[in-house]
mmCIF file of C-alpha atoms and ligand atoms in Angstrom:
data_model
loop_
_atom_site.group_PDB
_atom_site.id
_atom_site.type_symbol
_atom_site.label_atom_id
_atom_site.label_comp_id
_atom_site.label_asym_id
_atom_site.label_seq_id
_atom_site.Cartn_x
_atom_site.Cartn_y
_atom_site.Cartn_z
ATOM 1 C CA GLU A 255 -50.273 41.875 74.474
ATOM 2 C CA LYS A 256 -47.380 43.438 76.438
ATOM 3 C CA GLY A 257 -46.823 39.911 78.645
ATOM 4 C CA GLY A 258 -47.536 41.614 82.528
ATOM 5 C CA TYR A 259 -45.073 43.397 81.232
ATOM 6 C CA ASP A 260 -45.208 47.866 82.079
ATOM 7 C CA HIS A 261 -43.977 48.821 77.949
ATOM 8 C CA PHE A 262 -43.533 46.694 75.120
ATOM 9 C CA MET A 263 -39.334 48.206 75.011
ATOM 10 C CA LEU A 264 -39.227 45.721 78.354
ATOM 11 C CA LYS A 265 -40.828 42.703 77.346
ATOM 12 C CA GLU A 266 -39.251 43.160 73.789
ATOM 13 C CA ILE A 267 -35.151 43.728 75.660
ATOM 14 C CA PHE A 268 -36.308 40.328 77.383
ATOM 15 C CA GLU A 269 -37.605 39.018 74.751
ATOM 16 C CA GLN A 270 -34.028 38.283 73.522
ATOM 17 C CA PRO A 271 -32.525 34.874 74.242
ATOM 18 C CA ARG A 272 -35.485 34.701 72.058
ATOM 19 C CA SER A 273 -35.245 36.345 69.376
ATOM 20 C CA ILE A 274 -31.534 35.797 69.391
ATOM 21 C CA ALA A 275 -31.593 32.107 69.276
ATOM 22 C CA ASP A 276 -34.815 32.524 66.670
ATOM 23 C CA SER A 277 -32.340 34.764 64.891
ATOM 24 C CA MET A 278 -30.234 31.644 64.141
ATOM 25 C CA ARG A 279 -32.675 28.328 64.204
ATOM 26 C CA GLY A 280 -32.264 26.263 62.109
ATOM 27 C CA ARG A 281 -29.646 27.941 60.538
ATOM 28 C CA ILE A 282 -26.612 26.751 62.802
ATOM 29 C CA ASN A 283 -25.889 22.734 63.106
ATOM 30 C CA LEU A 284 -23.661 21.618 66.167
ATOM 31 C CA ASP A 285 -23.079 18.115 65.038
ATOM 32 C CA SER A 286 -21.549 18.640 61.964
ATOM 33 C CA ALA A 287 -20.786 22.279 63.541
ATOM 34 C CA SER A 288 -21.969 23.979 59.944
ATOM 35 C CA LEU A 289 -23.435 26.666 58.885
ATOM 36 C CA GLN A 290 -26.529 27.550 56.032
ATOM 37 C CA LEU A 291 -28.548 30.922 54.598
ATOM 38 C CA GLY A 292 -31.709 29.806 53.088
ATOM 39 C CA GLY A 293 -31.237 33.449 51.270
ATOM 40 C CA LEU A 294 -28.337 33.774 50.109
ATOM 41 C CA ARG A 295 -28.015 30.626 48.185
ATOM 42 C CA ASP A 296 -27.329 31.582 44.796
ATOM 43 C CA TYR A 297 -24.865 35.051 47.017
ATOM 44 C CA LEU A 298 -22.686 33.382 48.757
ATOM 45 C CA ASP A 299 -19.874 32.946 46.240
ATOM 46 C CA LYS A 300 -20.444 36.655 44.912
ATOM 47 C CA ILE A 301 -20.241 37.942 48.609
ATOM 48 C CA ALA A 302 -17.442 35.870 48.978
ATOM 49 C CA LYS A 303 -15.646 36.888 45.586
ATOM 50 C CA THR A 304 -16.266 40.526 46.489
ATOM 51 C CA ASP A 305 -12.879 42.904 47.528
ATOM 52 C CA ARG A 306 -15.035 45.507 49.154
ATOM 53 C CA ILE A 307 -18.559 45.507 50.850
ATOM 54 C CA VAL A 308 -21.163 48.640 51.648
ATOM 55 C CA ILE A 309 -23.890 48.502 54.062
ATOM 56 C CA VAL A 310 -26.727 51.192 53.951
ATOM 57 C CA ALA A 311 -28.791 51.639 57.032
ATOM 58 C CA CYS A 312 -30.159 54.749 59.955
ATOM 59 C CA GLY A 313 -30.647 54.946 63.886
ATOM 60 C CA THR A 314 -30.171 51.613 65.663
ATOM 61 C CA SER A 315 -29.300 49.363 62.557
ATOM 62 C CA TRP A 316 -26.507 51.334 61.539
ATOM 63 C CA HIS A 317 -24.743 50.738 64.562
ATOM 64 C CA ALA A 318 -26.094 47.088 63.498
ATOM 65 C CA GLY A 319 -23.552 47.997 60.144
ATOM 66 C CA LEU A 320 -20.634 49.084 62.382
ATOM 67 C CA VAL A 321 -20.303 45.909 64.117
ATOM 68 C CA GLY A 322 -20.921 44.552 60.653
ATOM 69 C CA GLU A 323 -18.600 46.239 59.283
ATOM 70 C CA TYR A 324 -15.564 44.947 62.340
ATOM 71 C CA LEU A 325 -17.161 41.080 61.886
ATOM 72 C CA PHE A 326 -16.024 41.213 57.976
ATOM 73 C CA GLU A 327 -13.080 42.634 57.977
ATOM 74 C CA GLU A 328 -11.738 40.186 61.044
ATOM 75 C CA LEU A 329 -13.296 37.292 59.896
ATOM 76 C CA ALA A 330 -13.480 37.431 55.904
ATOM 77 C CA ARG A 331 -10.468 39.733 55.609
ATOM 78 C CA VAL A 332 -12.933 42.012 52.702
ATOM 79 C CA ASN A 333 -12.873 45.819 53.066
ATOM 80 C CA VAL A 334 -16.275 47.506 54.382
ATOM 81 C CA GLU A 335 -18.227 50.313 54.862
ATOM 82 C CA VAL A 336 -20.796 51.645 56.689
ATOM 83 C CA GLU A 337 -22.404 54.256 55.403
ATOM 84 C CA TYR A 338 -26.194 56.276 56.909
ATOM 85 C CA ALA A 339 -28.088 55.794 54.101
ATOM 86 C CA SER A 340 -28.990 59.148 53.995
ATOM 87 C CA GLU A 341 -25.522 60.845 53.286
ATOM 88 C CA PHE A 342 -25.510 57.763 50.376
ATOM 89 C CA ARG A 343 -27.957 59.033 48.131
ATOM 90 C CA TYR A 344 -26.571 61.977 48.232
ATOM 91 C CA ARG A 345 -23.924 61.798 47.179
ATOM 92 C CA ASN A 346 -22.521 60.805 43.732
ATOM 93 C CA PRO A 347 -21.377 56.938 45.667
ATOM 94 C CA ILE A 348 -19.084 54.720 43.850
ATOM 95 C CA ILE A 349 -20.444 51.562 43.403
ATOM 96 C CA LYS A 350 -19.747 49.833 40.043
ATOM 97 C CA GLU A 351 -21.755 47.165 38.811
ATOM 98 C CA GLY A 352 -21.729 43.914 40.610
ATOM 99 C CA ASP A 353 -20.481 45.648 43.974
ATOM 100 C CA ILE A 354 -22.648 44.284 47.247
ATOM 101 C CA VAL A 355 -24.731 46.691 48.827
ATOM 102 C CA ILE A 356 -26.175 45.672 52.365
ATOM 103 C CA ALA A 357 -29.329 46.668 53.380
ATOM 104 C CA ILE A 358 -29.889 46.948 57.660
ATOM 105 C CA SER A 359 -34.039 48.410 58.299
ATOM 106 C CA GLN A 360 -36.346 46.020 61.180
ATOM 107 C CA SER A 361 -39.214 48.002 59.109
ATOM 108 C CA GLY A 362 -38.038 47.567 56.034
ATOM 109 C CA GLU A 363 -39.296 50.824 55.254
ATOM 110 C CA THR A 364 -37.801 53.334 55.677
ATOM 111 C CA ALA A 365 -37.685 55.596 52.639
ATOM 112 C CA ASP A 366 -33.901 57.091 53.042
ATOM 113 C CA THR A 367 -32.339 53.148 53.365
ATOM 114 C CA MET A 368 -34.804 52.266 50.425
ATOM 115 C CA ALA A 369 -33.665 54.627 47.901
ATOM 116 C CA ALA A 370 -30.233 54.380 49.191
ATOM 117 C CA LEU A 371 -31.020 50.495 47.773
ATOM 118 C CA GLU A 372 -32.255 51.746 44.386
ATOM 119 C CA LEU A 373 -29.563 53.704 43.343
ATOM 120 C CA ALA A 374 -27.716 50.921 44.096
ATOM 121 C CA LYS A 375 -28.955 48.980 42.289
ATOM 122 C CA SER A 376 -29.932 51.583 39.096
ATOM 123 C CA LYS A 377 -25.517 51.094 39.347
ATOM 124 C CA GLY A 378 -26.470 47.920 38.524
ATOM 125 C CA ALA A 379 -24.602 46.516 42.275
ATOM 126 C CA ILE A 380 -25.821 43.404 44.062
ATOM 127 C CA ILE A 381 -28.455 44.242 46.413
ATOM 128 C CA LEU A 382 -29.224 42.566 49.854
ATOM 129 C CA GLY A 383 -31.235 42.444 52.973
ATOM 130 C CA VAL A 384 -31.458 42.690 56.272
ATOM 131 C CA CYS A 385 -34.779 42.832 57.350
ATOM 132 C CA ASN A 386 -37.063 41.456 60.633
ATOM 133 C CA VAL A 387 -41.309 43.003 58.366
ATOM 134 C CA VAL A 388 -41.390 39.328 56.481
ATOM 135 C CA GLY A 389 -42.243 41.215 53.026
ATOM 136 C CA SER A 390 -41.162 44.145 53.412
ATOM 137 C CA SER A 391 -40.470 46.477 50.539
ATOM 138 C CA ILE A 392 -36.936 45.882 51.228
ATOM 139 C CA ALA A 393 -36.985 42.993 51.168
ATOM 140 C CA ARG A 394 -38.580 42.822 48.076
ATOM 141 C CA ILE A 395 -36.613 45.421 45.866
ATOM 142 C CA THR A 396 -33.094 43.408 47.469
ATOM 143 C CA HIS A 397 -32.000 40.419 45.066
ATOM 144 C CA ALA A 398 -31.167 37.620 48.032
ATOM 145 C CA GLY A 399 -31.357 38.296 51.781
ATOM 146 C CA VAL A 400 -31.196 36.967 55.205
ATOM 147 C CA TYR A 401 -33.949 37.523 57.855
ATOM 148 C CA THR A 402 -33.331 38.780 60.874
ATOM 149 C CA HIS A 403 -36.299 36.273 63.280
ATOM 150 C CA ALA A 404 -37.212 38.773 66.498
ATOM 151 C CA GLY A 405 -40.770 38.654 65.908
ATOM 152 C CA PRO A 406 -42.692 42.583 65.426
ATOM 153 C CA GLU A 407 -40.689 44.813 66.970
ATOM 154 C CA ILE A 408 -43.684 47.738 68.614
ATOM 155 C CA GLY A 409 -41.541 49.975 70.444
ATOM 156 C CA VAL A 410 -39.973 52.711 68.948
ATOM 157 C CA ALA A 411 -36.845 52.347 70.193
ATOM 158 C CA SER A 412 -34.897 49.459 68.735
ATOM 159 C CA THR A 413 -34.227 46.607 71.186
ATOM 160 C CA LYS A 414 -34.471 43.373 70.448
ATOM 161 C CA ALA A 415 -34.343 44.003 66.379
ATOM 162 C CA PHE A 416 -30.674 45.020 67.082
ATOM 163 C CA THR A 417 -29.137 42.432 68.164
ATOM 164 C CA ALA A 418 -30.797 40.010 65.680
ATOM 165 C CA GLN A 419 -29.033 42.073 63.237
ATOM 166 C CA VAL A 420 -26.130 41.675 64.754
ATOM 167 C CA THR A 421 -26.863 37.900 64.939
ATOM 168 C CA VAL A 422 -27.391 37.783 61.720
ATOM 169 C CA LEU A 423 -24.458 40.020 60.595
ATOM 170 C CA SER A 424 -21.970 37.846 62.364
ATOM 171 C CA LEU A 425 -23.829 34.480 60.887
ATOM 172 C CA ILE A 426 -22.892 35.841 57.139
ATOM 173 C CA ALA A 427 -19.594 37.568 57.860
ATOM 174 C CA ILE A 428 -18.740 33.641 59.887
ATOM 175 C CA ALA A 429 -20.811 31.459 55.989
ATOM 176 C CA THR A 430 -18.275 34.256 54.188
ATOM 177 C CA ALA A 431 -15.659 33.798 55.589
ATOM 178 C CA HIS A 432 -15.454 30.142 55.771
ATOM 179 C CA LYS A 433 -16.592 30.101 52.533
ATOM 180 C CA LYS A 434 -13.110 32.244 51.672
ATOM 181 C CA GLY A 435 -10.665 29.742 53.929
ATOM 182 C CA THR A 436 -9.476 32.799 55.880
ATOM 183 C CA ILE A 437 -10.746 31.092 59.648
ATOM 184 C CA SER A 438 -9.576 28.208 60.505
ATOM 185 C CA GLN A 439 -11.816 25.240 61.844
ATOM 186 C CA ASP A 440 -11.676 25.801 65.334
ATOM 187 C CA LEU A 441 -12.335 29.169 64.859
ATOM 188 C CA TYR A 442 -15.279 28.475 63.178
ATOM 189 C CA ARG A 443 -16.510 25.752 65.174
ATOM 190 C CA GLU A 444 -15.842 28.373 68.437
ATOM 191 C CA LEU A 445 -17.873 30.779 66.972
ATOM 192 C CA LEU A 446 -21.571 28.503 65.823
ATOM 193 C CA PHE A 447 -20.945 27.553 69.489
ATOM 194 C CA GLY A 448 -20.724 30.513 70.932
ATOM 195 C CA LEU A 449 -23.056 31.796 69.273
ATOM 196 C CA ASP A 450 -25.323 29.218 70.398
ATOM 197 C CA ALA A 451 -24.235 29.873 74.177
ATOM 198 C CA ILE A 452 -25.300 33.442 73.456
ATOM 199 C CA PRO A 453 -29.260 33.428 74.017
ATOM 200 C CA ALA A 454 -28.263 31.427 77.611
ATOM 201 C CA LYS A 455 -25.688 33.918 78.152
ATOM 202 C CA VAL A 456 -28.501 37.301 77.605
ATOM 203 C CA GLU A 457 -31.510 35.361 79.979
ATOM 204 C CA LYS A 458 -27.750 35.698 83.127
ATOM 205 C CA ILE A 459 -27.857 39.219 81.888
ATOM 206 C CA LEU A 460 -30.731 40.221 82.411
ATOM 207 C CA LYS A 461 -31.115 38.542 85.699
ATOM 208 C CA SER A 462 -29.351 42.014 86.820
ATOM 209 C CA ALA A 463 -32.650 44.038 86.157
ATOM 210 C CA GLU A 464 -32.915 44.798 89.438
ATOM 211 C CA LYS A 465 -28.980 45.297 90.133
ATOM 212 C CA ILE A 466 -29.220 47.553 87.083
ATOM 213 C CA LYS A 467 -33.276 50.163 88.342
ATOM 214 C CA ASP A 468 -31.349 50.339 91.051
ATOM 215 C CA ILE A 469 -27.931 51.825 89.600
ATOM 216 C CA SER A 470 -30.198 54.003 86.727
ATOM 217 C CA LYS A 471 -31.728 55.717 90.313
ATOM 218 C CA LEU A 472 -29.715 57.869 91.225
ATOM 219 C CA PHE A 473 -28.611 59.111 87.907
ATOM 220 C CA THR A 474 -32.848 59.740 86.753
ATOM 221 C CA PHE A 475 -32.101 63.202 86.819
ATOM 222 C CA ALA A 476 -27.759 63.751 85.094
ATOM 223 C CA SER A 477 -28.661 65.989 82.175
ATOM 224 C CA ASN A 478 -25.726 64.579 80.329
ATOM 225 C CA PHE A 479 -24.240 61.294 79.582
ATOM 226 C CA ILE A 480 -20.932 59.221 77.570
ATOM 227 C CA PHE A 481 -20.872 56.153 76.354
ATOM 228 C CA LEU A 482 -17.530 55.164 75.681
ATOM 229 C CA GLY A 483 -15.840 51.745 74.113
ATOM 230 C CA ARG A 484 -13.487 50.417 71.863
ATOM 231 C CA GLY A 485 -13.288 47.828 69.160
ATOM 232 C CA LEU A 486 -16.859 46.063 68.914
ATOM 233 C CA ASN A 487 -18.482 48.104 72.154
ATOM 234 C CA PHE A 488 -17.273 50.867 69.758
ATOM 235 C CA PRO A 489 -20.876 50.796 67.735
ATOM 236 C CA VAL A 490 -22.347 49.345 71.051
ATOM 237 C CA ALA A 491 -21.993 52.763 73.168
ATOM 238 C CA LEU A 492 -23.904 54.691 70.106
ATOM 239 C CA GLU A 493 -26.565 52.740 70.340
ATOM 240 C CA GLY A 494 -26.757 52.878 73.936
ATOM 241 C CA ALA A 495 -26.468 56.747 73.443
ATOM 242 C CA LEU A 496 -28.575 56.734 70.644
ATOM 243 C CA LYS A 497 -31.247 54.697 72.955
ATOM 244 C CA LEU A 498 -30.870 56.925 75.914
ATOM 245 C CA LYS A 499 -31.491 60.217 74.373
ATOM 246 C CA GLU A 500 -34.762 58.533 71.950
ATOM 247 C CA ILE A 501 -36.353 57.197 75.020
ATOM 248 C CA SER A 502 -35.359 59.200 78.035
ATOM 249 C CA TYR A 503 -34.664 63.088 76.442
ATOM 250 C CA ILE A 504 -30.834 63.167 78.417
ATOM 251 C CA HIS A 505 -28.035 64.492 75.606
ATOM 252 C CA ALA A 506 -26.309 61.270 75.676
ATOM 253 C CA GLU A 507 -23.145 60.564 73.518
ATOM 254 C CA GLY A 508 -21.366 57.516 72.077
ATOM 255 C CA TYR A 509 -17.002 57.512 70.864
ATOM 256 C CA PRO A 510 -14.631 54.848 71.165
ATOM 257 C CA ALA A 511 -12.295 55.072 74.643
ATOM 258 C CA ALA A 512 -9.319 56.638 72.826
ATOM 259 C CA GLU A 513 -11.243 59.701 70.592
ATOM 260 C CA MET A 514 -11.144 61.089 74.351
ATOM 261 C CA LYS A 515 -8.738 62.888 74.525
ATOM 262 C CA HIS A 516 -9.058 64.586 71.679
ATOM 263 C CA GLY A 517 -11.270 66.844 72.718
ATOM 264 C CA PRO A 518 -14.779 64.999 74.839
ATOM 265 C CA ILE A 519 -12.524 64.339 77.969
ATOM 266 C CA ALA A 520 -13.045 68.580 78.778
ATOM 267 C CA LEU A 521 -16.624 68.174 79.290
ATOM 268 C CA ILE A 522 -15.594 65.233 82.760
ATOM 269 C CA ASP A 523 -16.344 66.742 86.174
ATOM 270 C CA GLU A 524 -18.081 65.148 88.755
ATOM 271 C CA ASP A 525 -21.686 65.991 87.244
ATOM 272 C CA MET A 526 -21.319 63.805 83.959
ATOM 273 C CA PRO A 527 -22.096 60.124 84.193
ATOM 274 C CA VAL A 528 -19.627 57.777 81.600
ATOM 275 C CA VAL A 529 -20.790 53.934 81.035
ATOM 276 C CA PHE A 530 -17.711 52.119 79.541
ATOM 277 C CA ILE A 531 -18.428 48.947 78.460
ATOM 278 C CA ALA A 532 -14.543 47.612 79.350
ATOM 279 C CA THR A 533 -15.176 43.446 79.045
ATOM 280 C CA LYS A 534 -12.121 41.830 79.262
ATOM 281 C CA ASP A 535 -11.606 41.471 75.079
ATOM 282 C CA ALA A 536 -8.068 42.902 73.935
ATOM 283 C CA SER A 537 -8.432 45.938 74.652
ATOM 284 C CA TYR A 538 -9.091 45.964 77.776
ATOM 285 C CA GLU A 539 -5.786 47.214 79.370
ATOM 286 C CA LYS A 540 -6.012 50.100 77.508
ATOM 287 C CA ILE A 541 -9.206 50.983 78.406
ATOM 288 C CA VAL A 542 -8.703 50.756 81.646
ATOM 289 C CA SER A 543 -6.446 53.297 81.554
ATOM 290 C CA ASN A 544 -9.088 55.639 79.466
ATOM 291 C CA ILE A 545 -11.149 54.980 83.172
ATOM 292 C CA GLN A 546 -8.408 56.176 85.328
ATOM 293 C CA GLU A 547 -8.369 59.576 83.516
ATOM 294 C CA VAL A 548 -11.436 59.426 83.884
ATOM 295 C CA LYS A 549 -12.057 58.801 87.439
ATOM 296 C CA ALA A 550 -8.626 60.868 87.783
ATOM 297 C CA ARG A 551 -11.402 64.313 87.176
ATOM 298 C CA LYS A 552 -13.670 63.040 89.280
ATOM 299 C CA GLY A 553 -16.518 61.609 86.670
ATOM 300 C CA ARG A 554 -18.586 58.645 87.834
ATOM 301 C CA VAL A 555 -18.270 55.912 86.475
ATOM 302 C CA ILE A 556 -20.549 52.261 85.224
ATOM 303 C CA ALA A 557 -18.867 50.045 84.159
ATOM 304 C CA ILE A 558 -19.834 46.436 81.918
ATOM 305 C CA VAL A 559 -16.992 44.221 82.991
ATOM 306 C CA THR A 560 -16.320 40.746 82.077
ATOM 307 C CA GLU A 561 -18.191 38.840 85.379
ATOM 308 C CA GLY A 562 -14.676 37.770 87.310
ATOM 309 C CA ASP A 563 -13.256 40.629 87.387
ATOM 310 C CA THR A 564 -11.854 42.164 89.768
ATOM 311 C CA LEU A 565 -9.354 45.791 88.814
ATOM 312 C CA ILE A 566 -12.560 47.813 87.330
ATOM 313 C CA PRO A 567 -15.190 47.124 89.978
ATOM 314 C CA LYS A 568 -12.544 48.701 92.821
ATOM 315 C CA MET A 569 -11.979 51.932 90.291
ATOM 316 C CA VAL A 570 -15.577 52.274 89.263
ATOM 317 C CA ASP A 571 -18.532 53.517 90.298
ATOM 318 C CA PHE A 572 -20.474 50.857 90.163
ATOM 319 C CA VAL A 573 -20.435 47.613 87.512
ATOM 320 C CA VAL A 574 -23.079 45.069 85.271
ATOM 321 C CA GLU A 575 -21.371 42.065 84.705
ATOM 322 C CA VAL A 576 -21.873 39.727 81.512
ATOM 323 C CA PRO A 577 -20.583 36.182 80.644
ATOM 324 C CA ARG A 578 -17.722 35.498 78.706
ATOM 325 C CA THR A 579 -17.851 34.740 75.214
ATOM 326 C CA ASN A 580 -15.638 34.979 72.744
ATOM 327 C CA ASP A 581 -14.449 38.636 71.689
ATOM 328 C CA LEU A 582 -16.594 38.862 68.628
ATOM 329 C CA LEU A 583 -19.738 38.538 70.330
ATOM 330 C CA LEU A 584 -19.491 40.463 72.699
ATOM 331 C CA PRO A 585 -21.928 43.390 71.169
ATOM 332 C CA LEU A 586 -25.106 40.887 71.426
ATOM 333 C CA LEU A 587 -23.886 40.793 75.118
ATOM 334 C CA THR A 588 -22.733 44.420 76.388
ATOM 335 C CA SER A 589 -25.703 46.119 74.346
ATOM 336 C CA ILE A 590 -28.711 44.184 76.673
ATOM 337 C CA PRO A 591 -26.901 45.932 80.102
ATOM 338 C CA LEU A 592 -27.783 49.536 77.548
ATOM 339 C CA GLN A 593 -30.815 49.357 76.637
ATOM 340 C CA LEU A 594 -31.759 48.408 80.430
ATOM 341 C CA ILE A 595 -30.088 51.529 82.079
ATOM 342 C CA SER A 596 -31.444 53.830 79.543
ATOM 343 C CA TYR A 597 -35.247 52.566 79.945
ATOM 344 C CA TYR A 598 -35.606 52.206 83.457
ATOM 345 C CA ILE A 599 -34.251 56.057 83.991
ATOM 346 C CA ALA A 600 -37.197 56.969 80.881
ATOM 347 C CA VAL A 601 -39.401 55.794 83.236
ATOM 348 C CA LEU A 602 -37.577 57.433 85.994
ATOM 349 C CA ARG A 603 -38.587 60.872 84.760
ATOM 350 C CA GLY A 604 -42.003 59.432 83.330
ATOM 351 C CA ARG A 605 -41.188 59.739 79.966
ATOM 352 C CA ASN A 606 -42.993 57.686 77.361
ATOM 353 C CA VAL A 607 -40.627 55.165 76.432
ATOM 354 C CA ASP A 608 -42.694 53.203 73.788
ATOM 355 C CA GLN A 609 -43.785 56.203 71.673
ATOM 356 C CA PRO A 610 -40.904 59.026 72.888
ATOM 357 C CA ARG A 611 -41.857 62.089 71.623
ATOM 358 C CA ASN A 612 -41.301 62.788 67.640
ATOM 359 C CA LEU A 613 -40.586 59.958 67.320
ATOM 360 C CA ALA A 614 -42.507 57.012 64.483
ATOM 361 C CA LYS A 615 -41.948 53.164 64.927
ATOM 362 C CA SER A 616 -40.462 53.610 61.141
ATOM 363 C CA VAL A 617 -39.545 56.560 58.995
ATOM 364 C CA THR A 618 -41.165 56.198 55.504
ATOM 365 C CA VAL A 619 -40.192 60.106 54.774
ATOM 366 C CA GLU A 620 -36.913 61.398 53.604
HETATM 367 O O1 M6R B 273 -36.852 50.501 60.577
HETATM 368 P P1 M6R B 273 -35.037 50.039 60.668
HETATM 369 O O2 M6R B 273 -34.387 49.482 60.812
HETATM 370 O O3 M6R B 273 -34.669 51.194 59.102
HETATM 371 O O4 M6R B 273 -34.993 51.835 60.888
HETATM 372 C C1 M6R B 273 -33.861 52.508 60.976
HETATM 373 C C2 M6R B 273 -34.133 53.827 62.514
HETATM 374 O O5 M6R B 273 -35.064 53.841 61.588
HETATM 375 C C3 M6R B 273 -34.492 52.830 63.644
HETATM 376 O O6 M6R B 273 -33.168 52.276 63.899
HETATM 377 C C4 M6R B 273 -34.205 53.733 64.776
HETATM 378 O O7 M6R B 273 -33.346 54.831 64.941
HETATM 379 C C5 M6R B 273 -34.652 53.392 66.454
HETATM 380 N N1 M6R B 273 -35.836 54.330 66.572
HETATM 381 C C6 M6R B 273 -33.698 53.595 67.012
HETATM 382 O O8 M6R B 273 -34.692 52.566 68.874
#
């Protein structure tokens, strides 16, 4: 059932070229350069007209929501708030009739997310779902939604569900932007073709698994880790840290790279491994200086870089390359090496990666 892999988590990491493609299948048509989201047929107009979208989720799904925030704001120029579902419901959230609330949930059974939706619904919001499990509780109470088609995810640590969520959020953001006329036809086409090319690029990254395993060996006994990224790679940093905590029990923190100087830099010394997501995007120059700051304090740096980068490899201890893509699609690539780093470190530490202590696959208690 693990398809020849040692663990479900590894199998699910390697399934991502297919699960990402499945989450786009029948939705993107490259011949006509068009995008159809059947599940949102009656709601896309409303999403395009709203001036505020609230995203509610927990854990990894909340990180996908943060990626969604960047995408919606950049492409569709709409104000987005991403809330921890648990916090949302214990405040007195400002939701008015007709507001759009999107829940993201792999299982569709997370009690906190469900309760947040019930609250939003009672206040007259339009509630939409991005769920993986068909017919789940969240899928049933929402007015409409778009399924991720990642297939069953067994490993407690979410991997392929995350990339499927990011894929679907990209589709919704692109469709909204197209409807609103906030993106050019050129960018619309570039993103659709860019998405279509992602599975093959993920396949290419997975070929670095052995190299990532070798790097991981050198960090097996680290007791802390910092993950840094900017822009869309900031939520990827948070997700990288969560993954490592969950399955290896190593203390890890994710930060926006620029926030480091406001405190976390005090932690840097020769014993502190720092993972930089440092692709050639709009923040490249800035992240290069953040790397210098860490190296000047003798931090050990693993950098996720764009293929062909010649500068960062000279500055850091280890690099893992990812192919080029449109900046907005980077999380679909940069999250993959981080999943593998966590996986290998956890295995090398002898952890039960598929069923880490204290965690359940779906958290149905509040
Ligand atoms: O099923 P959901 O997406 O609603 O689950 C939300 C979180 O409980 C989940 O993402 C959790 O953080 C995972 N263990 C992450 O690997």
